[in-house]
PDB file of C-alpha atoms and ligand atoms in Angstrom:
ATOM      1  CA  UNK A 298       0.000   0.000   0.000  1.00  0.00           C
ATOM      2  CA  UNK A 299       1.118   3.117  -0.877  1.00  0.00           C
ATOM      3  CA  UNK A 300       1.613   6.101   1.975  1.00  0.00           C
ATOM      4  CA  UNK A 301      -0.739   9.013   1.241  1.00  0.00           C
ATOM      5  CA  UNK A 302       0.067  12.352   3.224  1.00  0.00           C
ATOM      6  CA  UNK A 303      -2.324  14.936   2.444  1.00  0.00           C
ATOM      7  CA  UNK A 304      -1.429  18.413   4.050  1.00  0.00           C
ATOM      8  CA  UNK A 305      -3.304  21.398   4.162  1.00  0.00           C
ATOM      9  CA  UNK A 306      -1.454  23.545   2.251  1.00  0.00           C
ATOM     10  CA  UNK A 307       1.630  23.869  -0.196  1.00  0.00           C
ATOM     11  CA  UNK A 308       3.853  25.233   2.286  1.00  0.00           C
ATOM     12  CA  UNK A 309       3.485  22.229   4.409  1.00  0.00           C
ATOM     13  CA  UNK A 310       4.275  19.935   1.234  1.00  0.00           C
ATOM     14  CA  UNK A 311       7.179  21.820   0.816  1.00  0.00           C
ATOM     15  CA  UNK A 312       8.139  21.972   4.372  1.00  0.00           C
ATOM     16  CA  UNK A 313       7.322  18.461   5.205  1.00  0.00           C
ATOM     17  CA  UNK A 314       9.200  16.812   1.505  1.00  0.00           C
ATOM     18  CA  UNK A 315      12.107  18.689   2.054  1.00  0.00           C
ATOM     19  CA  UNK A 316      12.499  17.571   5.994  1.00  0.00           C
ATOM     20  CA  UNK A 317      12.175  13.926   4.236  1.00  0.00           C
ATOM     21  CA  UNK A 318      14.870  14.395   2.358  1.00  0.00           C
ATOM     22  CA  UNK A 319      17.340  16.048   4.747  1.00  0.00           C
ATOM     23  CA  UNK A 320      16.748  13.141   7.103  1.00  0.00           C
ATOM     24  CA  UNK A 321      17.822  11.162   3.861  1.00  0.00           C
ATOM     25  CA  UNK A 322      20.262  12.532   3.711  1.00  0.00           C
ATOM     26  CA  UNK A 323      21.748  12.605   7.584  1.00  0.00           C
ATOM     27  CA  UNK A 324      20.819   8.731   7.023  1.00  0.00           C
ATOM     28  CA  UNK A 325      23.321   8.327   3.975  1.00  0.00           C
ATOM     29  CA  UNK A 326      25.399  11.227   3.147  1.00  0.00           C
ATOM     30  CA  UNK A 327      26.503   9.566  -0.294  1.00  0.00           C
ATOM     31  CA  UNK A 328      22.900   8.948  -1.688  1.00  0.00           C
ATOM     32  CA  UNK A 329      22.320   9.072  -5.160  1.00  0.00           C
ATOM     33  CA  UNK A 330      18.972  11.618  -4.953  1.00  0.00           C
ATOM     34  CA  UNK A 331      16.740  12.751  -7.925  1.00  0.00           C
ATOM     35  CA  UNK A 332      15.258  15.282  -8.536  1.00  0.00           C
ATOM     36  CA  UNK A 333      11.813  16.483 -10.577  1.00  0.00           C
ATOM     37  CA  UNK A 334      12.144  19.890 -12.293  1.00  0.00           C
ATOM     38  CA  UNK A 335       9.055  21.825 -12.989  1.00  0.00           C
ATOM     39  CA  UNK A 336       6.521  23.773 -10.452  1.00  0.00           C
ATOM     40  CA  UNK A 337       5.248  21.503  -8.000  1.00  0.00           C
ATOM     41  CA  UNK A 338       9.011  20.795  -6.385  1.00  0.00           C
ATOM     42  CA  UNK A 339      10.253  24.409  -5.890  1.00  0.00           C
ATOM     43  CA  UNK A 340       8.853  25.367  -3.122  1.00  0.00           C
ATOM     44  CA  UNK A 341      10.599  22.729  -1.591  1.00  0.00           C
ATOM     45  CA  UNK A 342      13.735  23.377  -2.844  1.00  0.00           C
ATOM     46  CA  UNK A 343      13.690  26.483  -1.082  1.00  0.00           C
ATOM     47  CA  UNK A 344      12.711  24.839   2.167  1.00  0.00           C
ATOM     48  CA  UNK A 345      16.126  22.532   1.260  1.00  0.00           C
ATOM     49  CA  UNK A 346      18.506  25.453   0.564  1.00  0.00           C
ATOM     50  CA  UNK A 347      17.029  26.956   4.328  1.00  0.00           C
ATOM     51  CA  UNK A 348      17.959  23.893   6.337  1.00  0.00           C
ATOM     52  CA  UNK A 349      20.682  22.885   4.483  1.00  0.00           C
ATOM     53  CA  UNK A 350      22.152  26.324   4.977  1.00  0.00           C
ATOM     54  CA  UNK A 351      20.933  26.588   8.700  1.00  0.00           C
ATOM     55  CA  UNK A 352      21.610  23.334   9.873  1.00  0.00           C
ATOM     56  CA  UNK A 353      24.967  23.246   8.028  1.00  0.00           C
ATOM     57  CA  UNK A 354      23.602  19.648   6.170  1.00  0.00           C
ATOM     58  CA  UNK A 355      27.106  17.855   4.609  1.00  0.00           C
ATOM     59  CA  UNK A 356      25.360  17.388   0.719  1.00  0.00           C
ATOM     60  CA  UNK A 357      28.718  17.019  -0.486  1.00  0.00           C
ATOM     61  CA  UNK A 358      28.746  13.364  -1.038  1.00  0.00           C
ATOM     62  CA  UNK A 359      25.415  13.751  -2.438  1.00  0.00           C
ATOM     63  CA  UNK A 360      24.815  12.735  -6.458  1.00  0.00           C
ATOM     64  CA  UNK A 361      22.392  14.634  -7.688  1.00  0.00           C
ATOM     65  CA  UNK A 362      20.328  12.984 -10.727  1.00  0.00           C
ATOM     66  CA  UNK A 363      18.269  14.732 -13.350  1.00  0.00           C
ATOM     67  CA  UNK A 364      15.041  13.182 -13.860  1.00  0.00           C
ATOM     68  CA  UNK A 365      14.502  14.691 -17.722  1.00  0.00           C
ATOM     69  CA  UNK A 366      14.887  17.570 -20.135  1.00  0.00           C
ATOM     70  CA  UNK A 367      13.229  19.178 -23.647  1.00  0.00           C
ATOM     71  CA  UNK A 368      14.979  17.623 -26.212  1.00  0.00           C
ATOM     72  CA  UNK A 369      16.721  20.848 -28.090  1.00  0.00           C
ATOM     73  CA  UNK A 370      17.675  22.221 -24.776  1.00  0.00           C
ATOM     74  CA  UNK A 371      20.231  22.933 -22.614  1.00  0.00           C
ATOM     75  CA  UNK A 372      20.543  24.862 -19.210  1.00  0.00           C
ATOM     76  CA  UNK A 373      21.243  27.941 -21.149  1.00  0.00           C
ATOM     77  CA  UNK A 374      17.597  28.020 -22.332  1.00  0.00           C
ATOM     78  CA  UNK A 375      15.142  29.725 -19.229  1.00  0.00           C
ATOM     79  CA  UNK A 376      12.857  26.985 -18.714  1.00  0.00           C
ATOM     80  CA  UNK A 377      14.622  24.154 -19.228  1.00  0.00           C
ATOM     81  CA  UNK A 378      14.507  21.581 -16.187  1.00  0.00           C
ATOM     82  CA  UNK A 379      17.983  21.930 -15.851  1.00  0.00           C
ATOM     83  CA  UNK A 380      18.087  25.883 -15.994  1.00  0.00           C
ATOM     84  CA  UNK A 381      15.589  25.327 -13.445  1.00  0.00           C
ATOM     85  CA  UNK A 382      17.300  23.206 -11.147  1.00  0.00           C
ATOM     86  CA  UNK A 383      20.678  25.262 -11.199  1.00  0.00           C
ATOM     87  CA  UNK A 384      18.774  28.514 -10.570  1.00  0.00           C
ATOM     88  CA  UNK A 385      16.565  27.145  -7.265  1.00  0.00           C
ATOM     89  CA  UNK A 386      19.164  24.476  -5.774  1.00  0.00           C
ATOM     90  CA  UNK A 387      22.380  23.824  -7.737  1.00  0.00           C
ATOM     91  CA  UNK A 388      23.383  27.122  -7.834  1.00  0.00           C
ATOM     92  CA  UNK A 389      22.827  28.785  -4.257  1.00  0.00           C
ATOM     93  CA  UNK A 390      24.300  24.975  -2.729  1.00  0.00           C
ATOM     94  CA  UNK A 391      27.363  25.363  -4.733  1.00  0.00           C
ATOM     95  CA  UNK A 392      26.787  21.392  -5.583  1.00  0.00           C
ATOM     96  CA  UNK A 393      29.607  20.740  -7.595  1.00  0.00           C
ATOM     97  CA  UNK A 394      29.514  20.055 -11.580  1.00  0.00           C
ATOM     98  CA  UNK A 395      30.894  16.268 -10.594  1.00  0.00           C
ATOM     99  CA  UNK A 396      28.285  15.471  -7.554  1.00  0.00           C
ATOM    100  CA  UNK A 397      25.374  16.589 -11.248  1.00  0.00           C
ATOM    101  CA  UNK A 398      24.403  13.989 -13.633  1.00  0.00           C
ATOM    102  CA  UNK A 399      21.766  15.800 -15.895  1.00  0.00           C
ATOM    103  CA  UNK A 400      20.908  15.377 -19.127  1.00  0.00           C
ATOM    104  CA  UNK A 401      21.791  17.315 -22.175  1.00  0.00           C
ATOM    105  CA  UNK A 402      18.812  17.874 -24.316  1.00  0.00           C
ATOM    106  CA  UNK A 403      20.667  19.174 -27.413  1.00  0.00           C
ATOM    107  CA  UNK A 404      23.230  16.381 -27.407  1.00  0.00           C
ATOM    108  CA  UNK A 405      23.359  14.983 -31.018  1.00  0.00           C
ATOM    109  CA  UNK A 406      22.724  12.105 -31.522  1.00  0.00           C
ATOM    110  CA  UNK A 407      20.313  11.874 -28.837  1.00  0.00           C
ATOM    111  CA  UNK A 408      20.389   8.599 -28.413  1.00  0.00           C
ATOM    112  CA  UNK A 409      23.528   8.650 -27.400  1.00  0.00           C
ATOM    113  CA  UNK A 410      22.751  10.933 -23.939  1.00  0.00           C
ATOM    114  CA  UNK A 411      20.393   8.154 -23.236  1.00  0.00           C
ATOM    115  CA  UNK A 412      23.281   5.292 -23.469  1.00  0.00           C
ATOM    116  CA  UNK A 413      25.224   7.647 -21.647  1.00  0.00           C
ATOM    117  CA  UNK A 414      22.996   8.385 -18.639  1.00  0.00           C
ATOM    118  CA  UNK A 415      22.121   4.923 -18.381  1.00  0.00           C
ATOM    119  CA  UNK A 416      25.767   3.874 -18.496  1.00  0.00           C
ATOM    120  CA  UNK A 417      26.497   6.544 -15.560  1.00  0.00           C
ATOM    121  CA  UNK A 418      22.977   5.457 -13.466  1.00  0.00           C
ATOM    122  CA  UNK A 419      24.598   1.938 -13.812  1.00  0.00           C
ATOM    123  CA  UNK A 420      27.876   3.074 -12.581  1.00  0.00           C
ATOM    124  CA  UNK A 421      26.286   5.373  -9.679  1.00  0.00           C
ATOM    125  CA  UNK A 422      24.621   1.841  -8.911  1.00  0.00           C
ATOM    126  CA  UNK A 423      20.797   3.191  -9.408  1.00  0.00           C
ATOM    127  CA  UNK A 424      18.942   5.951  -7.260  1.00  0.00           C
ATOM    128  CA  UNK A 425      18.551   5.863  -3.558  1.00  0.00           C
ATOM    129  CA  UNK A 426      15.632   8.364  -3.342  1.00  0.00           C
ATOM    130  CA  UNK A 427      13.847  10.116  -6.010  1.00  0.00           C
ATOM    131  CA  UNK A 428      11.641  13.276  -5.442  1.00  0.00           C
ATOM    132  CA  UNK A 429       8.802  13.400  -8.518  1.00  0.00           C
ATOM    133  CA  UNK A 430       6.080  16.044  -9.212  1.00  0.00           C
ATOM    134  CA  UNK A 431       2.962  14.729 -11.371  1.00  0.00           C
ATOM    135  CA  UNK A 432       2.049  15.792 -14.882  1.00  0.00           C
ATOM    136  CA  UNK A 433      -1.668  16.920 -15.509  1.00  0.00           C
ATOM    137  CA  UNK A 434      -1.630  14.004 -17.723  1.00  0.00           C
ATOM    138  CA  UNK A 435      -0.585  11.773 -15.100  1.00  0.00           C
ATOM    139  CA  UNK A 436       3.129  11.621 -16.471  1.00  0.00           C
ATOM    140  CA  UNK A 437       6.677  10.757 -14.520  1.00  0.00           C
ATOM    141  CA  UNK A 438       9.315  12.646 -15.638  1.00  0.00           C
ATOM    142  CA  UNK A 439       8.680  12.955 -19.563  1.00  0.00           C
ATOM    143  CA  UNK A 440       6.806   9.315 -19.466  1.00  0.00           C
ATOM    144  CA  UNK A 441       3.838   9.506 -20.903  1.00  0.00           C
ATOM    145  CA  UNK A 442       0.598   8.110 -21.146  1.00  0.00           C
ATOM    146  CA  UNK A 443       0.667   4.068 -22.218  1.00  0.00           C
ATOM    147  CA  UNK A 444       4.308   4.307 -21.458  1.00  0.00           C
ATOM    148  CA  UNK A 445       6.593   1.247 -21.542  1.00  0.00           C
ATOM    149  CA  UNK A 446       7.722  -0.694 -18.324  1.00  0.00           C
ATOM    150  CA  UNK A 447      10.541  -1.746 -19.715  1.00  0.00           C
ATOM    151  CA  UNK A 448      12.751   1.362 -20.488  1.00  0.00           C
ATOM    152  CA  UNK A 449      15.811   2.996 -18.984  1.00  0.00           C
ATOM    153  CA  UNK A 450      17.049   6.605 -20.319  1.00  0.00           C
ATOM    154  CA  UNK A 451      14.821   6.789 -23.794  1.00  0.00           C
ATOM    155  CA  UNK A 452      13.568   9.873 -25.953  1.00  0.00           C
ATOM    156  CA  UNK A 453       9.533  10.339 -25.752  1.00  0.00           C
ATOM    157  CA  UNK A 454       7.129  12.128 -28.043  1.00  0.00           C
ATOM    158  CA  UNK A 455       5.318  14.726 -25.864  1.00  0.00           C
ATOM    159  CA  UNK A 456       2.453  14.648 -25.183  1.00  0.00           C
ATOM    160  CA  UNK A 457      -0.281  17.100 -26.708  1.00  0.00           C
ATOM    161  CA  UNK A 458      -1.245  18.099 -22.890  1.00  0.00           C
ATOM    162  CA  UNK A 459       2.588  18.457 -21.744  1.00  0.00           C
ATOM    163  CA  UNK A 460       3.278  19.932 -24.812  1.00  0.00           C
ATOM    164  CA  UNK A 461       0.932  22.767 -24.282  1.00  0.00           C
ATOM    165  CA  UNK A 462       1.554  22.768 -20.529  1.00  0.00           C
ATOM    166  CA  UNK A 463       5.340  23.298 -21.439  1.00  0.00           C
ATOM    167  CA  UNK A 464       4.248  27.213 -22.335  1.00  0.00           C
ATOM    168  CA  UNK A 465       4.189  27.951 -18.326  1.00  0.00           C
ATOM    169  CA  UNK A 466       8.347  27.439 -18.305  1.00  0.00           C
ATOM    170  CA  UNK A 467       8.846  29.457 -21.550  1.00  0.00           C
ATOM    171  CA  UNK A 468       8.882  33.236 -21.621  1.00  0.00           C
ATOM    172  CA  UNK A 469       8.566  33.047 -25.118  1.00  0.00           C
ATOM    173  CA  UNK A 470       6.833  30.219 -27.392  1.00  0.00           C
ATOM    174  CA  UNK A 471       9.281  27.044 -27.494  1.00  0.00           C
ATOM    175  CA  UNK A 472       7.995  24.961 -29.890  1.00  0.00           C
ATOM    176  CA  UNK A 473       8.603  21.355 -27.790  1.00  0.00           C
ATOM    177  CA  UNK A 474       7.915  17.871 -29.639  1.00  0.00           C
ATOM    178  CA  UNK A 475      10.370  15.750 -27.524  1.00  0.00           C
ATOM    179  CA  UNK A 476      11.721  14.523 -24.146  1.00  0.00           C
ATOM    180  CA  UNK A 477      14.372  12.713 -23.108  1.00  0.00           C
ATOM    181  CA  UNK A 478      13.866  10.838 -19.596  1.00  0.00           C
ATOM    182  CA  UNK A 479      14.588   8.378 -17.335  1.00  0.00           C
ATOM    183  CA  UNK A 480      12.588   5.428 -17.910  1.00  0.00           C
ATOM    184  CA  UNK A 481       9.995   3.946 -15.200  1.00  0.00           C
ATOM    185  CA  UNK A 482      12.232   0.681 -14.632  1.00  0.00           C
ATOM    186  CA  UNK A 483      14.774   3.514 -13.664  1.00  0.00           C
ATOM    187  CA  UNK A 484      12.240   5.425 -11.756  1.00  0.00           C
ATOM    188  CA  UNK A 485      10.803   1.784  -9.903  1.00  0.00           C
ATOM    189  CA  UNK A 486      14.129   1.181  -9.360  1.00  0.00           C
ATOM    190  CA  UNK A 487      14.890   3.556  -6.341  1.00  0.00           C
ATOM    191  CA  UNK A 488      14.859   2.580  -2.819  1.00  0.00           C
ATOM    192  CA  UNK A 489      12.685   5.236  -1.561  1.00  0.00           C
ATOM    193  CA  UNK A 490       9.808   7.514  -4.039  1.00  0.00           C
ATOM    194  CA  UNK A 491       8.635  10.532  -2.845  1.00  0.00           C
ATOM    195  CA  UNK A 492       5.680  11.740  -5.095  1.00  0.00           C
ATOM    196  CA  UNK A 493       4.078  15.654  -4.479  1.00  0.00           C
ATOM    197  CA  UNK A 494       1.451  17.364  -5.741  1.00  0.00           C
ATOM    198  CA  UNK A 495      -0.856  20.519  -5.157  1.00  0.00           C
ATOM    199  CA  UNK A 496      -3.951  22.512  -6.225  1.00  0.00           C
ATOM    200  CA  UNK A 497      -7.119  21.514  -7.526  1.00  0.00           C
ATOM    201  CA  UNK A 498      -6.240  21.467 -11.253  1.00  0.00           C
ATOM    202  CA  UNK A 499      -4.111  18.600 -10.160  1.00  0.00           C
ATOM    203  CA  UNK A 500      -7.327  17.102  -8.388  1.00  0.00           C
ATOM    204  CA  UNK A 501      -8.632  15.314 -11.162  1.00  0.00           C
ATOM    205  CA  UNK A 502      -5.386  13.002 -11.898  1.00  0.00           C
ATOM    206  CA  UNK A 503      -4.855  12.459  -8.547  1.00  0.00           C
ATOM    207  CA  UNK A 504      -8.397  11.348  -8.178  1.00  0.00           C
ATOM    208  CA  UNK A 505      -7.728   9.018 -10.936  1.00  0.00           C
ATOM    209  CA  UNK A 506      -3.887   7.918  -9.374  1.00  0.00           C
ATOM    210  CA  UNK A 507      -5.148   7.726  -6.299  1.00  0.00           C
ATOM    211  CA  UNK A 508      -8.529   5.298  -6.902  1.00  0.00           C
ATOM    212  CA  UNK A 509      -7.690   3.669  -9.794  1.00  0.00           C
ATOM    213  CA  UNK A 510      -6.315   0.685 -11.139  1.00  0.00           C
ATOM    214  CA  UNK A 511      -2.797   0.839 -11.689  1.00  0.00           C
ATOM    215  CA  UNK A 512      -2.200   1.215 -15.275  1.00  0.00           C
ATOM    216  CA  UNK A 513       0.203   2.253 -18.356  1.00  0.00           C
ATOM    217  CA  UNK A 514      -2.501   4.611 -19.126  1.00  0.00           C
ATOM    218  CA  UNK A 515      -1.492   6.463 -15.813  1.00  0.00           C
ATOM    219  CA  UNK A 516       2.012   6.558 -15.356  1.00  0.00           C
ATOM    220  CA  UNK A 517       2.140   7.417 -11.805  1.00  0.00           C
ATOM    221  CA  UNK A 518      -0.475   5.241 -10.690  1.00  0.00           C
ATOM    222  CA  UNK A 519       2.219   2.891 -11.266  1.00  0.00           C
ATOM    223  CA  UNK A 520       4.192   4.232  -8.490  1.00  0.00           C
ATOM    224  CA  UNK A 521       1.741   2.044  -6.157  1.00  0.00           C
ATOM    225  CA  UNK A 522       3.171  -0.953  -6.791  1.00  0.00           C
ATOM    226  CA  UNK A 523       6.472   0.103  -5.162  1.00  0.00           C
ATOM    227  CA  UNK A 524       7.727  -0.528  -1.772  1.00  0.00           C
ATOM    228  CA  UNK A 525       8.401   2.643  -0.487  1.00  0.00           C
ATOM    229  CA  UNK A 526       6.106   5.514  -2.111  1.00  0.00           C
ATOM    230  CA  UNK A 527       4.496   7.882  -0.334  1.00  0.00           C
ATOM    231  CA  UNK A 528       2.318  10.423  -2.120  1.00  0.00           C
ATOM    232  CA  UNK A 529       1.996  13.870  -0.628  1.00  0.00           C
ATOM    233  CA  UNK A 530      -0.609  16.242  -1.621  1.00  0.00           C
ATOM    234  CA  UNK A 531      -2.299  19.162  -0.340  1.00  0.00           C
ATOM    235  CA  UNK A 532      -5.915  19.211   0.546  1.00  0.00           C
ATOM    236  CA  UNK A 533      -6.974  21.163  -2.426  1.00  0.00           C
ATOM    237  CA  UNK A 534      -4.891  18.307  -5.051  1.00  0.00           C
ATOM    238  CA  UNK A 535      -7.116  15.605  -3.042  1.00  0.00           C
ATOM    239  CA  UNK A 536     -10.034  17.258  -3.105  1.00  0.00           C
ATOM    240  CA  UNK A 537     -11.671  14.122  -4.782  1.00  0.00           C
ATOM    241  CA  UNK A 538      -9.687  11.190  -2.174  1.00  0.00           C
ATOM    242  CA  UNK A 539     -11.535   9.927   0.700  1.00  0.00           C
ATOM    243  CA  UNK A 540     -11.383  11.061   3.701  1.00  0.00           C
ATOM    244  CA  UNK A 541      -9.416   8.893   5.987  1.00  0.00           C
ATOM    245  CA  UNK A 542      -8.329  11.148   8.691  1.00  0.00           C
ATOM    246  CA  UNK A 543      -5.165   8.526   9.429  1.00  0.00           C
ATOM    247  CA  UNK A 544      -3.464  10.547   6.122  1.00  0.00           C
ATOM    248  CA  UNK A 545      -4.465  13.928   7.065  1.00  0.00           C
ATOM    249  CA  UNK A 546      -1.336  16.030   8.894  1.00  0.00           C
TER     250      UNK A 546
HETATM  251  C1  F6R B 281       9.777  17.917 -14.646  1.00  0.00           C
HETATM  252  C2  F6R B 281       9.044  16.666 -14.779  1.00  0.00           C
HETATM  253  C3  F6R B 281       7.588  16.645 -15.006  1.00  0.00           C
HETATM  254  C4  F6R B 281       6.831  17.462 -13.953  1.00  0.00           C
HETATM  255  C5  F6R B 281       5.333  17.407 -14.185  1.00  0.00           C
HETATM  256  C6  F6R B 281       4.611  18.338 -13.232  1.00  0.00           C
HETATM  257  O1  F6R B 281      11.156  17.629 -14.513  1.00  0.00           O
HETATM  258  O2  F6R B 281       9.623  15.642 -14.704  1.00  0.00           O
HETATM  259  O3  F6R B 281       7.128  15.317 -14.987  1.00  0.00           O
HETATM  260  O4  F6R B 281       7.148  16.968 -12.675  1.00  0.00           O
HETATM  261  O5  F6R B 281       5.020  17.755 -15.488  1.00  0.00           O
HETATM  262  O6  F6R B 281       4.947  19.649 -13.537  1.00  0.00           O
HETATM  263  P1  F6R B 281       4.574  20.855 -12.564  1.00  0.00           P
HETATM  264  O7  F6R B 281       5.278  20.559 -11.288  1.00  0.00           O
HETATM  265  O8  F6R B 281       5.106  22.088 -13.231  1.00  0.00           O
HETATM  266  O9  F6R B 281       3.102  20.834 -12.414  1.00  0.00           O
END
């Protein structure tokens, strides 16, 4: 069974993911961690760069793990998950270039980042804990909808919903066809999944994560056959999930 936190509010997420993975981190100061880009997770990245900084955490035996990029891009590009992940933890950390493995979306052939990510997850020995944020389409990472079990690093046509979600990262129209992700058997791999999500447009796919079957059709209803997942969503996000107080903080 899967754990389901539901909080009140998104600062609690925040406050209450990040905590999780400090203590992670206290608990093995060389884990290899993951890490979503996108909305959901920022707010808990700032919560990590406070205690970190505060509590003077050692992350410097840390690996940190891109979960996926826009194929084309690069962290020069605003928007990009890694542009996104240097500006609101990389950066102010000072998490050195070595402790990053990240994708490069503009590598050419593609197909080649994906044998080389996969070749470095393998050396790194797979992912300890991995932090993920939901897609409105029920994604993981860039895996969509009907998406393959059976897959490590791989490129993925978008999407039409991410693709015209992507326009929230972009300043300016980026016309985005492709992603290039870890794969679930990557993403089921890790010891320990920590899944967030918040506000009531994400109500629906919880709703359907949450009290459905789990299915391809759904990626992250697949998270609940893992061994360690806990979900954790603020009250508005599972506005449609029973109430059983026992999950309520
Ligand atoms: C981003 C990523 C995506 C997002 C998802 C939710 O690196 O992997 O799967 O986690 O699309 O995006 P937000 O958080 O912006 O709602």
């Amino acid at each position: 069974m899967p754990k389901i936190t539901i909080v009140p509010d998104y600062q609690k997420l925040s406050v209450i993911t990040a905590e999780k993975i400090v203590s992670y981190i206290q608990q093995k100061p060389d884990a290899v961690i993951c890490l979503a880009g996108g909305d959901t997770p920022l707010g808990t990245y700032q919560q990590l760069k406070t205690i970190v900084k505060e509590r003077s955490i050692d992350i410097s035996q840390v690996t940190f793990v891109g979960l996926d990029e826009w194929v084309g891009m690069n962290e020069t590009v605003k928007g990009s998950c890694r542009y996104t992940l240097n500006k609101h933890l990389y950066k102010p950390l000072n998490i050195a270039e070595e402790n990053i493995l990240f994708f490069n979306g503009k590598a050419d052939p593609i197909h080649h980042e994906c044998k080389r990510i996969t070749y470095e997850m393998n050396k790194l020995g797979g992912i300890n804990l991995i932090l993920l944020g939901i897609g409105m389409n029920g994604h993981l990472g860039f895996n969509e909808p009907n998406v393959s079990m059976d897959e490590y690093a791989h490129v993925v046509t978008l999407d039409a919903i991410t693709r015209k979600v992507s326009s929230k990262y972009f300043a300016t129209p980026y016309p985005v066809s492709k992603g290039i992700t870890l794969g679930m058997k990557t993403i089921l791999s890790a010891d320990k999944i920590i899944s967030i999500a918040n506000g009531t447009k994400k109500s629906t796919i919880i709703e359907k994560i949450i009290n459905g079957a789990a299915s391809p059709d759904v990626p992250a209803s697949l998270l609940k056959n893992h061994q360690h997942v806990e979900f954790i969503i603020d009250e508005k996000a599972a506005k449609y999930i029973p109430n059983s107080t026992e999950n309520f903080i």
